[in-house]
Short mmCIF file of the C-alpha atoms (twelve columns), coordinates in Angstrom:
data_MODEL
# 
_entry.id   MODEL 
# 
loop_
_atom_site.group_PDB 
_atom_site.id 
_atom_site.type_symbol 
_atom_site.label_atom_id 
_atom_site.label_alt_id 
_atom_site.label_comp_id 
_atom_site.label_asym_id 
_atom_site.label_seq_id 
_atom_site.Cartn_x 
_atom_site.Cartn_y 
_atom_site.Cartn_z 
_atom_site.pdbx_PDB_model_num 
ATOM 1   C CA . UNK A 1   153.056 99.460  129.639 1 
ATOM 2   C CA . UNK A 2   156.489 98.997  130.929 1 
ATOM 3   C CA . UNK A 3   158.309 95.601  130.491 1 
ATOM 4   C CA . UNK A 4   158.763 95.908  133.977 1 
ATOM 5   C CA . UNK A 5   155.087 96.040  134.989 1 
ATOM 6   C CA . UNK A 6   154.759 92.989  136.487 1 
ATOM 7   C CA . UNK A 7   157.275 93.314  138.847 1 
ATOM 8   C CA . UNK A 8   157.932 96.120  141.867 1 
ATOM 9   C CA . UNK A 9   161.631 95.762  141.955 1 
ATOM 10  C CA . UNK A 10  163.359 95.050  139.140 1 
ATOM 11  C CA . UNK A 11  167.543 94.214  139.230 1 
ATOM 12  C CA . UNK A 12  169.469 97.364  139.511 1 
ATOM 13  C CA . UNK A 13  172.964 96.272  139.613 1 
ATOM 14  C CA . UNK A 14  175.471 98.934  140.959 1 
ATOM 15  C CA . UNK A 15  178.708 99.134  138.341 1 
ATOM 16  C CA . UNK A 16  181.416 100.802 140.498 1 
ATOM 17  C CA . UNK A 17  184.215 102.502 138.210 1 
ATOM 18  C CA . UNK A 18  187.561 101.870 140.714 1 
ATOM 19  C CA . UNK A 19  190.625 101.348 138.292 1 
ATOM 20  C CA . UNK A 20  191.817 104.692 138.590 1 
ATOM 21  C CA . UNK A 21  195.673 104.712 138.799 1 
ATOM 22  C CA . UNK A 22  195.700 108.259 140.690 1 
ATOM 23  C CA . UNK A 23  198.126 110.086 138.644 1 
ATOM 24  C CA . UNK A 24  197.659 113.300 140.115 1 
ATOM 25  C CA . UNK A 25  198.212 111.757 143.409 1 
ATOM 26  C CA . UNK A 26  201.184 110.383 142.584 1 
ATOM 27  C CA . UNK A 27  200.334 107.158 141.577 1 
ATOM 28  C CA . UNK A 28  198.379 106.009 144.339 1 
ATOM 29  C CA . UNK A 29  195.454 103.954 143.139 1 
ATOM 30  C CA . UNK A 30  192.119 105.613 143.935 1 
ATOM 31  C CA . UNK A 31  190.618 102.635 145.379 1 
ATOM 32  C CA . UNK A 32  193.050 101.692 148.597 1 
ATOM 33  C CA . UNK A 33  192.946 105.885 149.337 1 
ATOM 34  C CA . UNK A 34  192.198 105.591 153.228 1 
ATOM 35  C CA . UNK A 35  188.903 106.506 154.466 1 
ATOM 36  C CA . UNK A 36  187.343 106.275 157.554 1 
ATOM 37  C CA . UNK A 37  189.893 103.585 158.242 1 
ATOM 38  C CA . UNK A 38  189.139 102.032 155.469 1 
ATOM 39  C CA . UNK A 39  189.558 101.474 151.684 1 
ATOM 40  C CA . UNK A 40  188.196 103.856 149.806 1 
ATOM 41  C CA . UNK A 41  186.398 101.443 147.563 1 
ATOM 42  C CA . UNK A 42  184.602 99.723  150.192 1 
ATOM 43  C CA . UNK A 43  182.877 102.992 150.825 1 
ATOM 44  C CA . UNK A 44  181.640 102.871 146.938 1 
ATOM 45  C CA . UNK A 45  180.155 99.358  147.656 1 
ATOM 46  C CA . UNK A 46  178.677 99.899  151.011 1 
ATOM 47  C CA . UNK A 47  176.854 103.406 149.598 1 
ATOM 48  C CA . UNK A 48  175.676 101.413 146.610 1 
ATOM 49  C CA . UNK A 49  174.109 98.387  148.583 1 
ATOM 50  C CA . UNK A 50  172.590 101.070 150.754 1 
ATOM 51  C CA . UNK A 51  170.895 102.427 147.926 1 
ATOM 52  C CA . UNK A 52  168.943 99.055  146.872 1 
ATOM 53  C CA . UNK A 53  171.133 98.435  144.042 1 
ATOM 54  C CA . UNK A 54  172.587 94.278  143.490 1 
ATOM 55  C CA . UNK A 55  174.257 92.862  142.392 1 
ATOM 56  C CA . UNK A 56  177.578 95.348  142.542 1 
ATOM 57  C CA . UNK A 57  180.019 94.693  140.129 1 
ATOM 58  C CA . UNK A 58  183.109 96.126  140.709 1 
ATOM 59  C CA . UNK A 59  185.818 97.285  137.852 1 
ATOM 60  C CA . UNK A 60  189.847 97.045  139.179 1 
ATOM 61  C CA . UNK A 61  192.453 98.674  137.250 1 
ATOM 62  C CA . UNK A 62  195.663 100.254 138.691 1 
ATOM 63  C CA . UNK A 63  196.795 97.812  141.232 1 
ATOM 64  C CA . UNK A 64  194.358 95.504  141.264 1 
ATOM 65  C CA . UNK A 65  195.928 92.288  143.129 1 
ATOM 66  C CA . UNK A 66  196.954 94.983  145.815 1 
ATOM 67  C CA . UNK A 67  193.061 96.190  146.151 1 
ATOM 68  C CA . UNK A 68  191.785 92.471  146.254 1 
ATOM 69  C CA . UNK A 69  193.962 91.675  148.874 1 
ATOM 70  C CA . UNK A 70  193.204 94.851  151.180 1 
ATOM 71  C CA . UNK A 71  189.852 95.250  150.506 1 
ATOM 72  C CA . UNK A 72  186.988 93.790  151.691 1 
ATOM 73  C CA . UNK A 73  184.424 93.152  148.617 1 
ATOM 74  C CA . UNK A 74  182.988 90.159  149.864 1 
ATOM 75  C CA . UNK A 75  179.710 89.253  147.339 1 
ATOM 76  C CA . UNK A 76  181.237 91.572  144.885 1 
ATOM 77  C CA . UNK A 77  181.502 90.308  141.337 1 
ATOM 78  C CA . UNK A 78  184.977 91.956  140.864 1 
ATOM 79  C CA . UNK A 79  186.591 92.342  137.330 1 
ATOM 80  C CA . UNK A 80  189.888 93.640  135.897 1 
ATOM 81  C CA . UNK A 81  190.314 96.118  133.395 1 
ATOM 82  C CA . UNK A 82  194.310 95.277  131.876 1 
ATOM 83  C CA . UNK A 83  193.770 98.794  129.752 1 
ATOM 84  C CA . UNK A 84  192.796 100.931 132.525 1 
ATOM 85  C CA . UNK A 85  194.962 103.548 131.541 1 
ATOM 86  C CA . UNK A 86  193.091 104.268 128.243 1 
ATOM 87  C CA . UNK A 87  190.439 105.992 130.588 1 
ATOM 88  C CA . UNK A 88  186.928 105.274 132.159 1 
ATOM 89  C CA . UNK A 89  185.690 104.259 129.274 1 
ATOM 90  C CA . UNK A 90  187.579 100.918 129.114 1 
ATOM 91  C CA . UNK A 91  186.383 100.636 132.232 1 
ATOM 92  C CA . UNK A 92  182.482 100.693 131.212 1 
ATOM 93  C CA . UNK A 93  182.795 98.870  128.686 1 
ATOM 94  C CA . UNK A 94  184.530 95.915  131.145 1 
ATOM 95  C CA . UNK A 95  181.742 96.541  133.405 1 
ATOM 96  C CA . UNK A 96  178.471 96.621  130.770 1 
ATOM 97  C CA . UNK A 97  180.180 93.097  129.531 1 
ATOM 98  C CA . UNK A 98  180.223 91.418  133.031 1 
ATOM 99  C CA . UNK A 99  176.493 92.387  133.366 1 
ATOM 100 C CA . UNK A 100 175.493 91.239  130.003 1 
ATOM 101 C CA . UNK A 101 173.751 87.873  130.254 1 
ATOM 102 C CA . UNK A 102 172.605 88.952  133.947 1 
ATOM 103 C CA . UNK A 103 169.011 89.670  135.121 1 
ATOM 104 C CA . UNK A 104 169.775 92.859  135.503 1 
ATOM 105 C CA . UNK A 105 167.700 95.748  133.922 1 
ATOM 106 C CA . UNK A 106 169.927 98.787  134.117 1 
ATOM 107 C CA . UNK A 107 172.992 99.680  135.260 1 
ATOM 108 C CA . UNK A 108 173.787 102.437 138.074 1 
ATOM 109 C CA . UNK A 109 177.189 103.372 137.451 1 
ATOM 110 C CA . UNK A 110 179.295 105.447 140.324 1 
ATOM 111 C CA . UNK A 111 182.901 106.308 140.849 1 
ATOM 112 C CA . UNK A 112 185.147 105.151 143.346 1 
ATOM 113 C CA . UNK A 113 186.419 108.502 144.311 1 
ATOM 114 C CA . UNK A 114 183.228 110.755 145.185 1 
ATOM 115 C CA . UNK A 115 182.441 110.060 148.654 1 
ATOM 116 C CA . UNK A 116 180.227 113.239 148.933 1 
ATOM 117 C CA . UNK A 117 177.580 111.362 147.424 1 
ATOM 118 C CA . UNK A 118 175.943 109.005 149.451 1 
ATOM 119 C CA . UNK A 119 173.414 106.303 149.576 1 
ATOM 120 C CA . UNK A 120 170.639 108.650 149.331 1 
ATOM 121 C CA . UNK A 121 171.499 110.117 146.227 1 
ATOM 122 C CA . UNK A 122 171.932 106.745 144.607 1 
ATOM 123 C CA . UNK A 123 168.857 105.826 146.146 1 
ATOM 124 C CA . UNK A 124 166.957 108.561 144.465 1 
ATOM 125 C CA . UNK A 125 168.189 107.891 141.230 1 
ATOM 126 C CA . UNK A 126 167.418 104.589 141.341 1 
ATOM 127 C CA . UNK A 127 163.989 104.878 142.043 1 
ATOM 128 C CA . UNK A 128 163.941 107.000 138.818 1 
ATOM 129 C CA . UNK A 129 164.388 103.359 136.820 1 
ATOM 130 C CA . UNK A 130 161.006 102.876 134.334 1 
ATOM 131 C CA . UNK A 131 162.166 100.721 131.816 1 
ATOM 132 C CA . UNK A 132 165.452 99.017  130.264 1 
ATOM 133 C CA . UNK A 133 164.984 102.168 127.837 1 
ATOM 134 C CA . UNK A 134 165.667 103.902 131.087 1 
ATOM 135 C CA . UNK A 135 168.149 106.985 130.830 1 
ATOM 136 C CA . UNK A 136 168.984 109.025 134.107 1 
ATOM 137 C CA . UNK A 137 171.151 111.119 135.926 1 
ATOM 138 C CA . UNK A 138 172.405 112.763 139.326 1 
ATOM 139 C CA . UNK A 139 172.398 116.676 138.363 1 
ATOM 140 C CA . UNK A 140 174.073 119.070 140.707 1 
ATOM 141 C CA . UNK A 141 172.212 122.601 140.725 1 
ATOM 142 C CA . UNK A 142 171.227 121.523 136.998 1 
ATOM 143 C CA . UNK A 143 174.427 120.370 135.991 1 
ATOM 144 C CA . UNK A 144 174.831 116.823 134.601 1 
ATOM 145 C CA . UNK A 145 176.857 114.213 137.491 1 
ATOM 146 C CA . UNK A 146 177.030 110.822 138.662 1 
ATOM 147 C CA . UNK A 147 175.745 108.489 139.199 1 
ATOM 148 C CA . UNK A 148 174.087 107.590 135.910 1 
ATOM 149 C CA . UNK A 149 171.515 104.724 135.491 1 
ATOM 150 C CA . UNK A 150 171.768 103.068 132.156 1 
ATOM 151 C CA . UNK A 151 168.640 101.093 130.936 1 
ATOM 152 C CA . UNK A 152 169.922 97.356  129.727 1 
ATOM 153 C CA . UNK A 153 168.605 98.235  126.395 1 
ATOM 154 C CA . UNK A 154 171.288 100.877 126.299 1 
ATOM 155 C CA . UNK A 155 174.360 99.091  126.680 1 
ATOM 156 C CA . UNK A 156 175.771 97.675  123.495 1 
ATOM 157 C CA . UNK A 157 175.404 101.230 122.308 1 
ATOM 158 C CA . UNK A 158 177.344 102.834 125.435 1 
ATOM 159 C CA . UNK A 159 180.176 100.077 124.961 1 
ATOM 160 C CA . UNK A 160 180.536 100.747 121.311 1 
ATOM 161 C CA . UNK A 161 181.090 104.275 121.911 1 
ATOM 162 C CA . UNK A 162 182.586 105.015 125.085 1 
ATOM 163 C CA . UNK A 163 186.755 105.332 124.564 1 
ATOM 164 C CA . UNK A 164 189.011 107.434 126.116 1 
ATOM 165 C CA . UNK A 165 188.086 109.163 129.245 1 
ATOM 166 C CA . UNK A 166 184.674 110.041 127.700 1 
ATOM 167 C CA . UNK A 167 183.014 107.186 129.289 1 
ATOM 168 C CA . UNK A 168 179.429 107.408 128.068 1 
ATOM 169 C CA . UNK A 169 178.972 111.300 126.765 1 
ATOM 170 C CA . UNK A 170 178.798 110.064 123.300 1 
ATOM 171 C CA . UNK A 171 175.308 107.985 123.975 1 
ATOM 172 C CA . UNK A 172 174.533 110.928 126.503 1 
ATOM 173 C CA . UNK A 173 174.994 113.748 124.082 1 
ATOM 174 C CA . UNK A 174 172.993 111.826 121.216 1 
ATOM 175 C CA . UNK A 175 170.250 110.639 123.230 1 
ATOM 176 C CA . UNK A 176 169.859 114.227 125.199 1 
ATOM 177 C CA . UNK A 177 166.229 114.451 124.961 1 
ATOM 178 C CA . UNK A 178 165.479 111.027 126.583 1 
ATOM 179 C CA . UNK A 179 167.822 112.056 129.843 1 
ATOM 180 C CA . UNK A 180 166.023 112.389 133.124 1 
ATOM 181 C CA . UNK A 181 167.599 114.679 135.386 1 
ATOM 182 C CA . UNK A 182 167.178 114.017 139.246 1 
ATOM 183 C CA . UNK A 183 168.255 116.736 141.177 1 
ATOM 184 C CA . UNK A 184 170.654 115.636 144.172 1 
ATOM 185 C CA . UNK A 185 172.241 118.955 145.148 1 
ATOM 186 C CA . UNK A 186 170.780 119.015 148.309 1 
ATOM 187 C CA . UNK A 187 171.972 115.520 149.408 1 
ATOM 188 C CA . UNK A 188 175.308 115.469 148.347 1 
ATOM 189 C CA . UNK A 189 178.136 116.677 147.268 1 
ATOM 190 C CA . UNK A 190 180.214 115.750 143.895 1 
ATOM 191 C CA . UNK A 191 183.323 116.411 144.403 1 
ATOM 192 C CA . UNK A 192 186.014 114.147 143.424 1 
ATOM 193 C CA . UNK A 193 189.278 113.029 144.919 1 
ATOM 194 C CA . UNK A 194 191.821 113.880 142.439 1 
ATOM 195 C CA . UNK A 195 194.966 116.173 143.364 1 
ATOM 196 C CA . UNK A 196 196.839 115.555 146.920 1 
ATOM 197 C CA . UNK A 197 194.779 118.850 147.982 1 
ATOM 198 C CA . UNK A 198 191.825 117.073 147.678 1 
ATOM 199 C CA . UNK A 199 192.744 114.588 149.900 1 
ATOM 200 C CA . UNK A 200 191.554 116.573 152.965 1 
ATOM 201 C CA . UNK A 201 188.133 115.940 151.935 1 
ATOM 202 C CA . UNK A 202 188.661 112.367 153.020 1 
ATOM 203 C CA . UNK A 203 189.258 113.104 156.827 1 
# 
């Protein structure tokens, strides 16, 4: 029996990953790209409410005072990350901390700058949550993606080991056999926004 048994929806808060300082795009911070007339990292929130997923927690970097003055992330519980640059995972490891001592049960962790996948794909790996134990992933024709769902009981282990820009492949890569796959391929597409020619995908 799960520890969750007893209850039909368990806290899945979403952990949105927006300090990117856009250094391929010339320094423009990932998370005030326009889209839709809007923000980029509004986008990120709206698709992760969409999904089911609260509370959202959302991780600021590059430009931060500039992205909580034009953006809109009203109920957002938004934190900075002052060593952004070191790579995402600084950035988990800002956001596991602000949801330690929360109800929350797991973690579903998205980037800012991968608009292809929307709240259906979230959705769908949400609803793959069992347990705090729980350890799941978008997969794109078979290939690992995001988002990723981390199981509470996984995240002093994630933030000890994620550095750099390998966010959480270290727990990912030791604790292979306990990943769940959930196939999202045909509901989205994970592309990211990264180089000025990807910046067409945003129109």
């Amino acid at each position: 029996m799960s520890a969750d048994s007893h209850t039909d929806s368990p806290v899945i808060a979403g952990l949105l990953l927006a300090a990117g300082g856009g250094r391929r795009l010339g320094g423009r911070p990932k998370a005030l790209l326009p889209y839709r007339g809007r923000p980029l990292v509004e986008n990120a929130v709206r698709v992760l409410r969409e999904a089911g997923c609260g509370p959202v927690h959302v991780v600021l970097g590059a430009s931060a005072f500039e992205v909580r003055e034009r953006a809109d992330l009203t109920d957002c519980v938004v934190v900075d990350n002052p060593d952004w640059a070191e790579g995402m995972g600084s950035s988990l490891r800002v956001g596991l901390t602000s949801l330690a001592g929360t109800d929350a049960r797991a973690a579903l962790v998205s980037l800012v700058d991968q608009p292809g996948i929307g709240p259906a794909a979230v959705a769908r790996v949400r609803e793959a949550y069992r347990s705090p134990a729980s350890l799941v992933a978008a997969a794109y024709d078979g290939e690992r993606g995001h988002p990723v769902l981390f199981g509470a009981d996984r995240w002093a282990d994630i933030a000890a080991t994620a550095t750099g820009d390998k966010g959480a492949r270290v727990h990912l890569a030791r604790h292979a056999e306990e990943l769940m796959l959930v196939e999202c391929s045909d509901i989205a597409e994970a592309f990211d926004i990264d180089t000025p020619a990807d910046l067409a995908r945003l129109l």
